[in-house]
Each structure stands twice: as C-alpha cells, then as structure tokens.
Coordinates of C-alpha atoms in Angstrom, one line a residue:
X1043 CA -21.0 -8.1 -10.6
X1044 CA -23.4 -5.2 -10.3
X1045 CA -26.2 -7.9 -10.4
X1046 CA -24.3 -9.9 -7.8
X1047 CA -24.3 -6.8 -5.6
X1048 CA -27.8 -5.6 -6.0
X1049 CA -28.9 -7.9 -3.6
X1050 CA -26.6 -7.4 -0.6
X1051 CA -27.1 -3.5 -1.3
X1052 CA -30.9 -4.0 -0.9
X1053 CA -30.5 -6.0 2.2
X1054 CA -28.1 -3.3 3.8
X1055 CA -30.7 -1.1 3.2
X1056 CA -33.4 -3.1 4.2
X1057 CA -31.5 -3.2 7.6
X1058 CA -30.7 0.2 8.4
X1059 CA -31.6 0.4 11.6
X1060 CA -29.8 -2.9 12.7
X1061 CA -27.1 -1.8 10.9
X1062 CA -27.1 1.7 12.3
X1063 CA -26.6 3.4 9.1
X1064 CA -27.9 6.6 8.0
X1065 CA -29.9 6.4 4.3
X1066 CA -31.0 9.8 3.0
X1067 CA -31.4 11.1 -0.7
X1068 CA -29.0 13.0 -2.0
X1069 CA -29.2 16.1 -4.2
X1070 CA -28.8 14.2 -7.2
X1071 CA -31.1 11.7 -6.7
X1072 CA -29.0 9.0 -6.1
X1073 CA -29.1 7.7 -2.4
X1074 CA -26.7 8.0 0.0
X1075 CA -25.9 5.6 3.2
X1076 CA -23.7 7.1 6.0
X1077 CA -21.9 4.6 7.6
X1078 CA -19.7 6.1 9.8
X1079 CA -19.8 9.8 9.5
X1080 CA -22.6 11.1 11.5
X1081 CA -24.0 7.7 11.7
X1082 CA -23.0 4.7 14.0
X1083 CA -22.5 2.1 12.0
X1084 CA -20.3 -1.3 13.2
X1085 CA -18.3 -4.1 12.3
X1086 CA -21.9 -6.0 10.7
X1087 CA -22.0 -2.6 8.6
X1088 CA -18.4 -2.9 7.4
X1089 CA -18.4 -6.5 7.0
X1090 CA -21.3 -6.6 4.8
X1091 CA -20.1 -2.9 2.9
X1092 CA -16.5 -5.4 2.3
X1093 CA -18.8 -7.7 0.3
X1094 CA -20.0 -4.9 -1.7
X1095 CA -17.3 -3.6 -2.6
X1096 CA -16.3 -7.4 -4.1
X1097 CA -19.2 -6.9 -6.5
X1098 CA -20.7 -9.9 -4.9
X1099 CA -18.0 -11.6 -5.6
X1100 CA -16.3 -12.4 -2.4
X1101 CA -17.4 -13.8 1.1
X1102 CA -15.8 -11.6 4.2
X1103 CA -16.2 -13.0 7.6
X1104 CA -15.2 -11.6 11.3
X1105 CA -13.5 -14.2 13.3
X1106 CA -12.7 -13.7 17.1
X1107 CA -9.8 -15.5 18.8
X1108 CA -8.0 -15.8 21.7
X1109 CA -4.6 -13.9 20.5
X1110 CA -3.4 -10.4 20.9
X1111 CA -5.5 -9.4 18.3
X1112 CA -9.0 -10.8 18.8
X1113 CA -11.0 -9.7 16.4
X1114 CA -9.9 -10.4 12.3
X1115 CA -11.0 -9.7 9.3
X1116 CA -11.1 -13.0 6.5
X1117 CA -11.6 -12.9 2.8
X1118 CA -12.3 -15.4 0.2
X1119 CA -13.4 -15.1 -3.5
X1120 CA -14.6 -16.9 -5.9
X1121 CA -13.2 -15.2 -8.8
X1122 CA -10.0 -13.2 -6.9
X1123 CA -9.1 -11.2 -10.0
X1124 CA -12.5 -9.9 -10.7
X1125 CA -13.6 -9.4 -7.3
X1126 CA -10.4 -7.6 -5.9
X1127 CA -9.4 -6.1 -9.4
X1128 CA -12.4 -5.3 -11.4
X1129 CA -14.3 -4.0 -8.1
X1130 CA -12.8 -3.6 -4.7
X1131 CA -9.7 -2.0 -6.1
X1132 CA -10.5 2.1 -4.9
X1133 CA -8.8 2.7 -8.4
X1134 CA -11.6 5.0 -9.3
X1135 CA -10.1 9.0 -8.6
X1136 CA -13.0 11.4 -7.8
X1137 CA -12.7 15.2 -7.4
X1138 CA -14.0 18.3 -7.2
X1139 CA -13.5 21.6 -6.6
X1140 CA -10.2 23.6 -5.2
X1141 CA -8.7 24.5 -1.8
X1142 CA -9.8 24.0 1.3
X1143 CA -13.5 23.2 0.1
X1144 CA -12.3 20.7 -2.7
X1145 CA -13.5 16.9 -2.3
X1146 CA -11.8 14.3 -2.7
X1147 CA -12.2 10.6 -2.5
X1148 CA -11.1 7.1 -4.2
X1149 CA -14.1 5.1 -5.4
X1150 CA -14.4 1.4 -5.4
X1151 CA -16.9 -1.0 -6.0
X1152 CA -19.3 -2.6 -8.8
X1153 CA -19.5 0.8 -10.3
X1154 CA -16.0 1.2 -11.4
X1155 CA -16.5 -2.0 -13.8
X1156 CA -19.5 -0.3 -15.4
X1157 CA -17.5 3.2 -16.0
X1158 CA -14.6 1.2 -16.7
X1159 CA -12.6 4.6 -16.9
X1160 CA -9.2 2.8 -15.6
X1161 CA -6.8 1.5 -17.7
X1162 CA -6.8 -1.8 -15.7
X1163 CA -10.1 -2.5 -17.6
X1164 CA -8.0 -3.0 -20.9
X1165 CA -6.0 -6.0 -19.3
X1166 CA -8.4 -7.2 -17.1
X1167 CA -10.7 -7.9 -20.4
X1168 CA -14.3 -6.6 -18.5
X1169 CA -16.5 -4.4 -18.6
X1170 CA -20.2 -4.9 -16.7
X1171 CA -23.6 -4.1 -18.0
X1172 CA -26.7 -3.1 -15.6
X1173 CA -29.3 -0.6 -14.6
X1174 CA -28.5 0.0 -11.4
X1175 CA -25.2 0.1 -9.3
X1176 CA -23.4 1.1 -5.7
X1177 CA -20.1 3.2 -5.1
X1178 CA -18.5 3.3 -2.3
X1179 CA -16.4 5.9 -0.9
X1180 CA -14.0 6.4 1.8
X1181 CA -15.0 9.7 2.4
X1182 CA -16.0 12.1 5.8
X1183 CA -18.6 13.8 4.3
X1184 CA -21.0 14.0 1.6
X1185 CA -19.9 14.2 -2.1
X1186 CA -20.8 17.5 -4.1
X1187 CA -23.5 17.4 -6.7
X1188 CA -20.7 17.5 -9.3
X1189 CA -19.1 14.6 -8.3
X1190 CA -22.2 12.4 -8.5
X1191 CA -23.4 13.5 -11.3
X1192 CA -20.3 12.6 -13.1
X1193 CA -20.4 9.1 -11.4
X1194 CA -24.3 8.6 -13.2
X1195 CA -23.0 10.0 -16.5
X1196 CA -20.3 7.3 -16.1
X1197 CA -22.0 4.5 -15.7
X1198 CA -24.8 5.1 -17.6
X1199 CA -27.7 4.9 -15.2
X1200 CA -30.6 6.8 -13.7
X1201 CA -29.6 8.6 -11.0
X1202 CA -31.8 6.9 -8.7
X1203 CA -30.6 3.9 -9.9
X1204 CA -27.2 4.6 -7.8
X1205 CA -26.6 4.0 -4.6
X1206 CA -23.0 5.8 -2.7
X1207 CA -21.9 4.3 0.3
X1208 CA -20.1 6.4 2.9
X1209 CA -17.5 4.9 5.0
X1210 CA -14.6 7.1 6.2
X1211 CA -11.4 5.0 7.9
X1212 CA -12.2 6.6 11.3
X1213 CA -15.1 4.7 11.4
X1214 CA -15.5 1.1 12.8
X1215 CA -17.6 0.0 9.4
X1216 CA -14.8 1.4 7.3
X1217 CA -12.0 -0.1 9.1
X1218 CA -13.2 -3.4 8.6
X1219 CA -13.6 -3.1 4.8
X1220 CA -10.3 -1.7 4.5
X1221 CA -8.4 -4.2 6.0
X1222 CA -11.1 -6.2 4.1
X1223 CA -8.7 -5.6 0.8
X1224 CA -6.4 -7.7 2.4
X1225 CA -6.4 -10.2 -1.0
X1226 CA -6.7 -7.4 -3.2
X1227 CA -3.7 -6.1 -2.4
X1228 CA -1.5 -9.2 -2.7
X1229 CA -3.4 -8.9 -6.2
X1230 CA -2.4 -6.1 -7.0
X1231 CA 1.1 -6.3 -6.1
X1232 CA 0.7 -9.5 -8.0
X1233 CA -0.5 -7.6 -10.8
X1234 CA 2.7 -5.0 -10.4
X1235 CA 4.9 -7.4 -10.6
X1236 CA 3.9 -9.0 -13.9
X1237 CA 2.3 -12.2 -12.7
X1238 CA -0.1 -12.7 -15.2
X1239 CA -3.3 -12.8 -13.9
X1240 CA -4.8 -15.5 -15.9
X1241 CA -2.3 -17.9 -13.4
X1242 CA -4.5 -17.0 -10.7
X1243 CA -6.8 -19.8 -9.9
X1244 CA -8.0 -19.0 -6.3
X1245 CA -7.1 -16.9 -3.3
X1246 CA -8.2 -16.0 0.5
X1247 CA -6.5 -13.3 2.9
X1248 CA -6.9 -12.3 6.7
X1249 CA -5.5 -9.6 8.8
X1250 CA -6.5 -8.0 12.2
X1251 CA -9.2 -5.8 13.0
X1252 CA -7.4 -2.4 13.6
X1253 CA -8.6 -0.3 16.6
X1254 CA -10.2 3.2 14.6
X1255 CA -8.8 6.5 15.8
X1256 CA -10.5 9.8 15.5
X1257 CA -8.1 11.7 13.5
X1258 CA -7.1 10.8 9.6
X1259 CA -3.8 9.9 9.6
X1260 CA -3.8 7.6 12.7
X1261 CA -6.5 5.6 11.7
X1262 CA -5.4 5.6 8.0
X1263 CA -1.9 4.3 9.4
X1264 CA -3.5 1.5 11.2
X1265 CA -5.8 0.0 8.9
X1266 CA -2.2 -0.2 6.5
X1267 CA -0.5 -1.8 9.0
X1268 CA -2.8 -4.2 10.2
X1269 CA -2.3 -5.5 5.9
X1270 CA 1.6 -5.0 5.8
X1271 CA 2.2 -6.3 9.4
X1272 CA -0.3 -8.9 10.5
X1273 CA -1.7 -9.5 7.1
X1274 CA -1.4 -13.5 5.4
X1275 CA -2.8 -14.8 2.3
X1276 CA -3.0 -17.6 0.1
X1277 CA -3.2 -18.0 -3.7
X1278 CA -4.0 -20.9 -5.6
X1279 CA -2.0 -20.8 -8.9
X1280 CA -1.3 -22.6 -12.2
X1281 CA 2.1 -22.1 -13.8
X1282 CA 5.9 -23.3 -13.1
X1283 CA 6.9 -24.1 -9.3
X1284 CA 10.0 -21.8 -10.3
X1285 CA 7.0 -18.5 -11.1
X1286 CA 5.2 -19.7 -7.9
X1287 CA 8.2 -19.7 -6.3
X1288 CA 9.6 -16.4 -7.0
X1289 CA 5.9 -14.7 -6.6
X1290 CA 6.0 -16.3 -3.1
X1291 CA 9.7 -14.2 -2.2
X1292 CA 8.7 -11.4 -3.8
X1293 CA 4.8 -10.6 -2.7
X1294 CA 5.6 -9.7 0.8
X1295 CA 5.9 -6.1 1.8
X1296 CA 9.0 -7.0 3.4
X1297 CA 10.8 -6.8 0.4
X1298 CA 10.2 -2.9 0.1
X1299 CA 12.9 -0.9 1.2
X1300 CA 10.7 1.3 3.0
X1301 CA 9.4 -1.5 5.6
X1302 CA 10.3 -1.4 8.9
X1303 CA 8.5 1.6 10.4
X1304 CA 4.3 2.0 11.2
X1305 CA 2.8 3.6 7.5
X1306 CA 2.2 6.9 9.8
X1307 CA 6.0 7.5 10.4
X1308 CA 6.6 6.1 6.8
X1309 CA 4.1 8.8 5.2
X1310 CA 5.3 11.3 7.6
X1311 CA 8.8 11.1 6.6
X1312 CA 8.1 11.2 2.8
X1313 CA 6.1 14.6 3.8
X1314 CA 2.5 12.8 2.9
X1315 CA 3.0 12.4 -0.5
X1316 CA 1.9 8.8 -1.2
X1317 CA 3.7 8.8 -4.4
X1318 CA 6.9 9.2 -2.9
X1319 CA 6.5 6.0 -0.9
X1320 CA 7.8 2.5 -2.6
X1321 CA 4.5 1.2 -4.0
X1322 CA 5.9 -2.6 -3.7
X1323 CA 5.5 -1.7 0.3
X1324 CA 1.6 -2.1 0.0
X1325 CA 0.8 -5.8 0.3
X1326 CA 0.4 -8.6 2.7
X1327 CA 2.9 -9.1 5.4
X1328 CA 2.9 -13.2 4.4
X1329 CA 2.3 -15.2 1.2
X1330 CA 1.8 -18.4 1.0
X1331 CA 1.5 -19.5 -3.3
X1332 CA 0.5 -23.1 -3.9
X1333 CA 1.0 -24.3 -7.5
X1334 CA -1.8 -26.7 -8.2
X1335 CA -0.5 -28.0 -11.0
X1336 CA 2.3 -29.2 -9.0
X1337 CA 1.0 -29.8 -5.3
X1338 CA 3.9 -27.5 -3.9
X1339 CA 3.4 -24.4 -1.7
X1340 CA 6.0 -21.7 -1.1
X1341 CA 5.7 -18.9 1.8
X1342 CA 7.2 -15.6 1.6
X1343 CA 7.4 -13.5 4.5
X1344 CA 6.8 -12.4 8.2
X1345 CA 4.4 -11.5 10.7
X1346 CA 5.6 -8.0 13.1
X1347 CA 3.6 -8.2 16.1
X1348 CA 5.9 -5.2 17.5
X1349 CA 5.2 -3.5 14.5
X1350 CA 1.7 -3.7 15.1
X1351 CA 1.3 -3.2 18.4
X1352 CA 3.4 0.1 18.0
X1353 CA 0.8 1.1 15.8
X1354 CA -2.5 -0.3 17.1
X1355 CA -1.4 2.0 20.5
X1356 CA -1.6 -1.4 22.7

C-alpha cells in the first residue's frame, strides 16, 4: 500500500500551489503538508488526502447534485478490507506530553500497516514493507518532535522518508476525507460484529459533504452525522443469504440505542467521553449487502434528512 500511495503523495506535493497546501520541513526531518490549518486547502486537497489515506487502494470522487445536499463524497475500493482496515482506519493513537500543552491526534494511513502496532494487524494477516511512507493526522497544529520521531522509529524509515499530512476537521480538505471513511466504517462495524472479513468481496459508500465549522465540536459533529444520517453503502459478499441478511439489519446505526439525536448533543450528554457512547452507533445510516453467491440483496436502514439538516445548521 505504501508503494500504492507514494505516487499520489508525490503528486499532492507536486501540486501545492493548486492545491493550496502549505509543505514545510519539520524539525525531524520528515516533511510536513498543512492542509487546513494555516493553509487554504479545498475539497481537490481532501479528496485526493481520502485516497491517501486508502493506501492507494481506494478511488474517492466529489459528485454534485441537484438535492438538498449538493455536494457528496463517493468511495470505492478495490480491496475494501485492506484499504479501509489496514490504512484508512485512524486506529493509530499518538501522544505526547501532559496538560494543556499535551498533543494529541489519531493517525491513519499507509503508515499504520508498516508499524503495524494495532492488534487489528494480527487478524487482518498484513503487514507492509517500504522505504518511504505518509501519516496523516487530524490534527490543528503541528506534531511535537517526540511524536514524529516515534512514528520513524515505528516504521522503520529515514526520517526524510516520511511525509505527515495535516488536516484538522474544521477545515474543508479534512471534512471531505472524513466523511471519506464512509466504507470504512460500515467495515469496521462489520468487523465488530464478527462478520468475518474474508466474506467481504467488494464494497462502495457515499454520504454528504458537511458544511466545516470553526470550532471542534461542531464541525466534528457534522462530519459524524453526515456518515450516521445521510451515509449509504454497499457490500458485495460471499456467504449464506441468512449472514447477508442479518449483516444487512444489523449494520445500520439505527440499531444503536443512542441514535436519534445530532453526534454533538449525543457527545455532549455523555460529558465528551467517546467511550461512553454505544460504539455500534458509528456506521452508515443505510446498508445495502448483496450476496453474490446467491444474487440476493438486503437493505438495512434509513436516511434522516431532519437529522441532518439540524446538524448541518440549514
């Protein structure tokens, strides 16, 4: 995957400019690319940073329409598991330091399937090999020397050999690949509800664009709504219509028992401790599961426009 990815993080690069994206070196060595903190960036930025994250995996496209919701994000893969699982997933924990200075961030991306520090590696059977590799993280400002340098001892590569992309959810760029992770997590969810992976044979997503807000929690509230309300996806599978079936009822977020509110109230209510909050709650608002062994498709789910438009502000 990191070899997949190389490319597309040269070309962003490359494209700076275009892309409105800030590229400077950091302390480390390792290069940086701001692309929403101090720079500009965009929904080009984003879209192409979404396709990053898949480990070059994945093909993420912005389609405008003539709905409430113009703009959307759409995401297909050519190998769902390892795309979504083995890179996009921001499994990867990264911290440093304590109180009000500490950093903290979740990393995704082709690096986490070189460090391979996750115990989702074990099941997932990979581990990548390469010289060179990208991180991203949604972060507001830059990581501490500490933090990177653990990421290069991690991996195993020179430190200018690692590129760390920036993209904090107030930004436009990192909206987009947010609600990018539309497939991943239905996968995910898949994967927590013991669906074996090995049954998954294809997959595509798409949600809405969410409008970015300025402060943290709104526009982290949006981009999760924009998944659990207006969020759809299909999986190609390979097992019993009765599995497909039940995986179909049961992937929705509807069938958490916190749905029902915008993720800001949710979090709010649960006094922002993630880990208070159902984890089945964080997955596509509609699945659709076709069997291909059988022909048959099954749907699970609903789209909430009121939902959404409660928290998109429209």
């Amino acid at each position: 995957m990191n070899r997949r990815a190389a490319p597309l993080v040269a070309s962003l690069l490359d494209q700076r400019d275009s892309l409105r994206l800030d590229v400077r070196p950091h302390g480390s060595g390792a290069t940086l690319v701001d692309a929403g903190i101090r720079a500009t960036g965009g929904l080009e930025a984003g879209r192409r940073i979404a396709e990053i994250c898949m480990g070059g995996l994945g093909r993420v496209s912005l389609t405008v329409t003539q709905g409430r919701w113009p703009v959307g994000v759409s995401v297909i893969a050519s190998d769902p598991v390892l795309a979504c699982l083995a890179s996009q997933y921001a499994g990867w924990s990264l911290a440093h330091g304590s109180g009000t200075t500490r950093f903290q961030a979740l990393g995704s991306g082709p690096a986490r399937a070189l460090a391979v520090k996750e115990p989702l590696f074990e099941e997932l059977g990979y581990r990548d090999q390469a010289d060179s590799t990208c991180l991203i993280l949604e972060a507001d400002r830059e990581p501490p020397l500490e933090v990177v340098q653990k990421v290069v001892h991690d991996c195993g590569v020179a430190p200018e050999r690692l590129t760390v992309i920036l993209a904090p959810t107030h930004s436009i760029a990192g909206m987009v690949q947010i609600v990018a992770r539309v497939l991943e997590v239905a996968l995910h969810k898949v994967h927590a509800l013991g669906f074996p992976l090995e049954a998954i044979v294809d997959g595509a997503g798409s949600a809405p664009l969410a409008p970015p807000a300025p402060d943290f929690l709104t526009a982290m509230g949006r981009s999760n709504d924009a998944i659990l309300f207006g969020g759809s996806i299909q999986l190609y599978v390979r097992c019993e219509d009765g599995a497909a079936e039940h995986l179909a009822g049961e992937l929705p977020c509807g069938r958490s028992h916190d749905y029902g509110k915008p993720f800001a109230a949710i979090f709010k209510e649960y006094d922002y401790d993630f880990y208070k909050i159902d984890p089945m709650l964080f997955a596509p608002a509609v699945a659709l599961v076709t069997n291909v062994a059988s022909g048959r498709t099954f749907r699970g789910g609903i789209l909430n426009d009121e939902l959404l438009a409660q928290s998109f502000g429209a």
